[in-house]
PDB file of C-alpha atoms in Angstrom:
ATOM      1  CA  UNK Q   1      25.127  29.685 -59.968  1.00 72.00           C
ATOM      2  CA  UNK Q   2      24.171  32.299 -57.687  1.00 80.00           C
ATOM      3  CA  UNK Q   3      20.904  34.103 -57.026  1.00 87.00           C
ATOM      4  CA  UNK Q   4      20.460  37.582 -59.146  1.00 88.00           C
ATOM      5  CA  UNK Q   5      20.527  39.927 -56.266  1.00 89.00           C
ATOM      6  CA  UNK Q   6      18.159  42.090 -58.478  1.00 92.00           C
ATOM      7  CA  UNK Q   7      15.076  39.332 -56.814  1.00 93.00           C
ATOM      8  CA  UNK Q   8      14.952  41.751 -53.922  1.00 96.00           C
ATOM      9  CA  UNK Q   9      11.867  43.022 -53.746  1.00 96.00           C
ATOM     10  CA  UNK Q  10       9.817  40.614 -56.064  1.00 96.00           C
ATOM     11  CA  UNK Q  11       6.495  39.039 -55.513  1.00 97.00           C
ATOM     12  CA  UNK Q  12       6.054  35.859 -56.746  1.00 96.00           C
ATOM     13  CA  UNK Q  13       2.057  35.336 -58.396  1.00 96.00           C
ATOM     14  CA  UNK Q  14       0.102  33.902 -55.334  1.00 97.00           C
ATOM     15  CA  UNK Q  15      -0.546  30.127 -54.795  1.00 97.00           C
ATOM     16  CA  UNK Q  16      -4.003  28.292 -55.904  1.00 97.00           C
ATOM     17  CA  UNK Q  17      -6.323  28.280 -52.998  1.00 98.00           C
ATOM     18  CA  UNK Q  18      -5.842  25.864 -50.707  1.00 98.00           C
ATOM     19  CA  UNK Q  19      -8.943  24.624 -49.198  1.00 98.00           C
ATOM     20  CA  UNK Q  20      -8.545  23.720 -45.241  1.00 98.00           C
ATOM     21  CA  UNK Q  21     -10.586  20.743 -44.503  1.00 98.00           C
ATOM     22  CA  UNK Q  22     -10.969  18.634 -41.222  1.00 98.00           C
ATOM     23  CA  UNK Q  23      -8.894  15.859 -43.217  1.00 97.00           C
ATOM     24  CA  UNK Q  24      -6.305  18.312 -43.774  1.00 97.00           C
ATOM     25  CA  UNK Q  25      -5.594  19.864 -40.446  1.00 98.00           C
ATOM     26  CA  UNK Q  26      -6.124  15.988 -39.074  1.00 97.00           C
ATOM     27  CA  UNK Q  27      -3.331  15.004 -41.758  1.00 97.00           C
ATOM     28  CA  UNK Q  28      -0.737  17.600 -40.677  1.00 97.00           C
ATOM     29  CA  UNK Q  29      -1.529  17.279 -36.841  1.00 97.00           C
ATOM     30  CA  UNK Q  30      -0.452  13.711 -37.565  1.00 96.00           C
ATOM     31  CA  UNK Q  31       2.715  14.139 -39.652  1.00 96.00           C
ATOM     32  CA  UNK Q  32       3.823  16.795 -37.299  1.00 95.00           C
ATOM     33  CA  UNK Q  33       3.253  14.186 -34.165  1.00 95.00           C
ATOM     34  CA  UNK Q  34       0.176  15.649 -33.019  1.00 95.00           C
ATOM     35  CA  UNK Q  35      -3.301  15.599 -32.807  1.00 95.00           C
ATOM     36  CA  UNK Q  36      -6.200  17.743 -34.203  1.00 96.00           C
ATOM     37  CA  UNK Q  37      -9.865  17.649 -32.616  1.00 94.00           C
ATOM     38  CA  UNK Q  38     -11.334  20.360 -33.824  1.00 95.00           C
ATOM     39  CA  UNK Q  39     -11.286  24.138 -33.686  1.00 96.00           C
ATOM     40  CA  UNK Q  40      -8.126  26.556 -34.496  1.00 97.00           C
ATOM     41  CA  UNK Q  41      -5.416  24.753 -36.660  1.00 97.00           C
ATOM     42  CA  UNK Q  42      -1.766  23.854 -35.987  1.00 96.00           C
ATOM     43  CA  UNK Q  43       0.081  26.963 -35.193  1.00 94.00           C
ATOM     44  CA  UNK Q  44       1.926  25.940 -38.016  1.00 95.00           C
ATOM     45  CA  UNK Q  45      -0.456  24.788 -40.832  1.00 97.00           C
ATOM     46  CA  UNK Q  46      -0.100  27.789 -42.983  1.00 97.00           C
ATOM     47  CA  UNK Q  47       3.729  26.451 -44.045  1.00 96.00           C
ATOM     48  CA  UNK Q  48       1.698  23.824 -46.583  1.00 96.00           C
ATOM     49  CA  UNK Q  49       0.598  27.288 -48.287  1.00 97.00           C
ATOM     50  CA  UNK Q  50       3.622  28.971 -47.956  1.00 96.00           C
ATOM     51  CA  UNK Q  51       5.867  26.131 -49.309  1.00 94.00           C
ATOM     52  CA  UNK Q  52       3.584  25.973 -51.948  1.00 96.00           C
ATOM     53  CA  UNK Q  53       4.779  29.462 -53.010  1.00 96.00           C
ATOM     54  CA  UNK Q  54       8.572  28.977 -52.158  1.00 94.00           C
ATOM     55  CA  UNK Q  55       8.745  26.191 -54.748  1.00 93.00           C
ATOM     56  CA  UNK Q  56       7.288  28.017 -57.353  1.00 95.00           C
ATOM     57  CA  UNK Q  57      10.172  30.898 -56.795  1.00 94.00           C
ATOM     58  CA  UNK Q  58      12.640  28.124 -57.046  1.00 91.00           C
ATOM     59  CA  UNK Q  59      11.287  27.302 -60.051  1.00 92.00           C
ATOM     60  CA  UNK Q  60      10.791  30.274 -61.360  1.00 93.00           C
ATOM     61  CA  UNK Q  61      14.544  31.282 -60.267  1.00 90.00           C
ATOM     62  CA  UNK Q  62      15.458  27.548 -61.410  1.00 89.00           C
ATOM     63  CA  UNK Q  63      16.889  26.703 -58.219  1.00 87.00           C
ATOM     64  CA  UNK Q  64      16.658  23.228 -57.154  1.00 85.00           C
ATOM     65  CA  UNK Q  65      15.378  22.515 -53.899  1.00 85.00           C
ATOM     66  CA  UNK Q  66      17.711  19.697 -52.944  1.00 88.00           C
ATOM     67  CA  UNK Q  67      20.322  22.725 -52.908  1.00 89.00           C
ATOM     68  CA  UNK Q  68      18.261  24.593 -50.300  1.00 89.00           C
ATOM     69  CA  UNK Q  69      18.866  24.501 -46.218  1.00 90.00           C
ATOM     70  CA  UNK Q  70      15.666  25.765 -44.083  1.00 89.00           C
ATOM     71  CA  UNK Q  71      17.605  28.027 -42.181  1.00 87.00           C
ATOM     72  CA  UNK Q  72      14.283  29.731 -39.968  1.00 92.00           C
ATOM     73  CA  UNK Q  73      10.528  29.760 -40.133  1.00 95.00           C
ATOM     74  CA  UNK Q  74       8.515  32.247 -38.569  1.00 96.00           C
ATOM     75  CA  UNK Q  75       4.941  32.861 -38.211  1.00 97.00           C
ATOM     76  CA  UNK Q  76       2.736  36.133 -37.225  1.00 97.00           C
ATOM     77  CA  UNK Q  77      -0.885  35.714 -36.936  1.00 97.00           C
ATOM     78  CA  UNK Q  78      -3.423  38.230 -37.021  1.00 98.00           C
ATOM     79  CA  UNK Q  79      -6.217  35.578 -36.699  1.00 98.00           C
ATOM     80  CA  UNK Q  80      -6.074  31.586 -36.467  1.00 97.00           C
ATOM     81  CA  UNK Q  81      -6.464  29.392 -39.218  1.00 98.00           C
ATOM     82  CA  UNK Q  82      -9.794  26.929 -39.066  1.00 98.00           C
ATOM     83  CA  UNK Q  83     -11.450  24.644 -40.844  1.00 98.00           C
ATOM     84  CA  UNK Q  84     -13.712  26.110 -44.029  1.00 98.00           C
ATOM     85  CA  UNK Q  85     -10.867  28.673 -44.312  1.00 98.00           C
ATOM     86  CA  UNK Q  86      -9.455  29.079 -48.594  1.00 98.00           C
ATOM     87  CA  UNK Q  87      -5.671  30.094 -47.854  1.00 98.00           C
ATOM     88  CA  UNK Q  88      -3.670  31.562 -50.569  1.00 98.00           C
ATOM     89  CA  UNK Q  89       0.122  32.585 -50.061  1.00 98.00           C
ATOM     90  CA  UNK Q  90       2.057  35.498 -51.800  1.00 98.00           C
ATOM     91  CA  UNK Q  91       6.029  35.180 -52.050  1.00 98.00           C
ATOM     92  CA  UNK Q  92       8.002  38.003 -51.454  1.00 98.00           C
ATOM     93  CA  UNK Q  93      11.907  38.238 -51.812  1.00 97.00           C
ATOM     94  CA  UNK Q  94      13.070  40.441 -49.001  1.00 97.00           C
ATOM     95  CA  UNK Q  95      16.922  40.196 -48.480  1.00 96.00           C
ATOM     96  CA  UNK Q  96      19.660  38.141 -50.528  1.00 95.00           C
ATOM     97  CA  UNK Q  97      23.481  38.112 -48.958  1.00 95.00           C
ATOM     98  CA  UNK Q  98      26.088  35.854 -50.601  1.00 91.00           C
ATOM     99  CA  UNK Q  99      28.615  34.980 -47.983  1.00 90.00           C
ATOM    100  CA  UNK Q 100      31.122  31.768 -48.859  1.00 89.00           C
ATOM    101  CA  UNK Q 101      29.586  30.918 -51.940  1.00 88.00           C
ATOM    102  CA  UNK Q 102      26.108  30.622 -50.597  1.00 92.00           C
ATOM    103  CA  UNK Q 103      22.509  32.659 -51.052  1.00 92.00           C
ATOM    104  CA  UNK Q 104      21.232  33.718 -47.762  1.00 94.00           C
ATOM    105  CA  UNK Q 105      17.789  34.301 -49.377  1.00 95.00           C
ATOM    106  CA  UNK Q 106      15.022  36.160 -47.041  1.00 96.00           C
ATOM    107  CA  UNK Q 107      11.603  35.962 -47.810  1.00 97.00           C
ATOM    108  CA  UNK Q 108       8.129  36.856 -46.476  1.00 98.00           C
ATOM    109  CA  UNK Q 109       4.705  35.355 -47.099  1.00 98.00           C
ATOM    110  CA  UNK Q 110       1.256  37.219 -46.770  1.00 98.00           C
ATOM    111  CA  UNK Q 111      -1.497  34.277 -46.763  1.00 98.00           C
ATOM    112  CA  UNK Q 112      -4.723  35.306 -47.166  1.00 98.00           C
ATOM    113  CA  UNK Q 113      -8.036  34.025 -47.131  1.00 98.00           C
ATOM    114  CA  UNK Q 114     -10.981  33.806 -49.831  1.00 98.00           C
ATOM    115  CA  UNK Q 115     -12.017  37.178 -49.232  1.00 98.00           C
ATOM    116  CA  UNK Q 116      -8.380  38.712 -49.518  1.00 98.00           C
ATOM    117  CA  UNK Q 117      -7.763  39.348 -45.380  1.00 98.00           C
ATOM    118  CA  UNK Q 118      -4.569  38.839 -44.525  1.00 98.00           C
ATOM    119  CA  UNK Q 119      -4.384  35.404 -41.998  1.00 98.00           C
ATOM    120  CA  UNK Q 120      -0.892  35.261 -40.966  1.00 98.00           C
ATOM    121  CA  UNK Q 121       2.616  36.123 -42.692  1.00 98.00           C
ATOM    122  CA  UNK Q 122       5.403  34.139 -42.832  1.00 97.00           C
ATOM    123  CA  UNK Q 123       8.976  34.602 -43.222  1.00 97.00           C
ATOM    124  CA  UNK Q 124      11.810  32.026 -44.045  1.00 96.00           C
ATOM    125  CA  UNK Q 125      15.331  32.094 -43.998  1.00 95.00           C
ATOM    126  CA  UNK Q 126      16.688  29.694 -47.235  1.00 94.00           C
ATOM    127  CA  UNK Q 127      20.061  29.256 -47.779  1.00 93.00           C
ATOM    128  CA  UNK Q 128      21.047  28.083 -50.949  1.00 92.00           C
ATOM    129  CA  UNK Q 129      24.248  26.005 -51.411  1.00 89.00           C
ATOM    130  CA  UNK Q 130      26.459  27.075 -53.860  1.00 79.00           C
ATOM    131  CA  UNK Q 131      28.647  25.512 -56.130  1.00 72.00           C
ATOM    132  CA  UNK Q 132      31.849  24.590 -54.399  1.00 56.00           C
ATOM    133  CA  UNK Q 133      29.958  23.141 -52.034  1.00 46.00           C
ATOM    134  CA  UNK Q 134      28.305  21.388 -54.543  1.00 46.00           C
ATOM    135  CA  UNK Q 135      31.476  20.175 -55.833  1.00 48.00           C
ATOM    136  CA  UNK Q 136      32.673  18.980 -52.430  1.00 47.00           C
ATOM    137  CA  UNK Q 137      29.677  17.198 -51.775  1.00 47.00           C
ATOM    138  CA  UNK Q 138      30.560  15.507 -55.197  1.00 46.00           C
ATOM    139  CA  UNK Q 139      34.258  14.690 -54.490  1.00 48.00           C
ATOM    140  CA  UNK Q 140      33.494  13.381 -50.898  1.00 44.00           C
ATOM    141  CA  UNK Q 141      30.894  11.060 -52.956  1.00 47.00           C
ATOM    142  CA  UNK Q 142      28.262  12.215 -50.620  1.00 46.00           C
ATOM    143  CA  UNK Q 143      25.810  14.195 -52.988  1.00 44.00           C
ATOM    144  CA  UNK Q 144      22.557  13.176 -52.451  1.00 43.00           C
ATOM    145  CA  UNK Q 145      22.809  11.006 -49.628  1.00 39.00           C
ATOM    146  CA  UNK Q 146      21.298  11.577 -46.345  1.00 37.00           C
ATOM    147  CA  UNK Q 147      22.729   9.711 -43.112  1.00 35.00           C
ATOM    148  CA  UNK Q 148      19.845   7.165 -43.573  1.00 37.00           C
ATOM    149  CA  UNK Q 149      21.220   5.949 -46.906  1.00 38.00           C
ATOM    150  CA  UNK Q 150      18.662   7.383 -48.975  1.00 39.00           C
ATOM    151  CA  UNK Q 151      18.561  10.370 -51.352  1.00 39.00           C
ATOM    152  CA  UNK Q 152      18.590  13.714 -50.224  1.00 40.00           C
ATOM    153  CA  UNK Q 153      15.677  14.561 -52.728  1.00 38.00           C
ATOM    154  CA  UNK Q 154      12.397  16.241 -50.856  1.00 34.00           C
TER     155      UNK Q 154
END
């Protein structure tokens, strides 16, 4: 089913805080195939707050992520992100084009810190698969399978 076009526009309530730890920017230095020593974190830490607040709009719009492409991810800073910092993310739909079936769903992302400063915003490109590809996927006997063999579930 396609997205209501009448999302445009809507913020989405704000994530729980997210506390950034030394174990946490140390954690997602490693799964991103780097390393963290200390000071400013990964350029792009502030995605485990911001994806944080994407889910809950696809749950809010019941729109399951294994339908979802990650078409772009941007990031603009107005200070880093260290260690001690309390991140929160706000969800904000900002364009939605249907072309072929498909949502091309825009959205921005204010995170914040504990005192309410804005840290860096982030905007993401989704594109939501709709149903006839759905259906394809289904006939070719390919839905939810990746090229590894396994499930296409996140």
């Amino acid at each position: 089913m396609p997205v209501d076009p009448s999302i445009v526009g809507r913020s989405f309530p704000p994530t729980r805080p997210y506390a950034v730890t030394a174990e946490a920017l140390r954690a997602f230095a490693a799964a991103t195939g780097g390393e963290w020593t200390g000071g400013p974190a990964p350029a792009t830490f502030p995605i485990v707050t911001a994806f944080e607040a994407m889910n809950a709009f696809l749950e809010a719009e019941q729109v399951s992520l294994h339908r979802i492409v990650h078409g772009e991810q941007r990031f603009a800073y107005e200070r880093p992100v260290v260690e001690g910092d309390e991140l929160t993310a706000t969800l904000t739909v900002t364009s939605l084009r249907q072309i072929g079936g498909n949502d091309i769903i825009g959205t921005t992302s204010e995170v914040t810190d504990a005192t309410g400063a804005l840290v860096c915003t982030t905007g993401a490109t989704l594109v939501h698969r709709g149903e006839a590809d759905h259906e394809a996927d289904h006939e070719a006997g390919d839905e939810g399978q990746d090229t590894q063999g396994g499930t296409g579930h996140v």
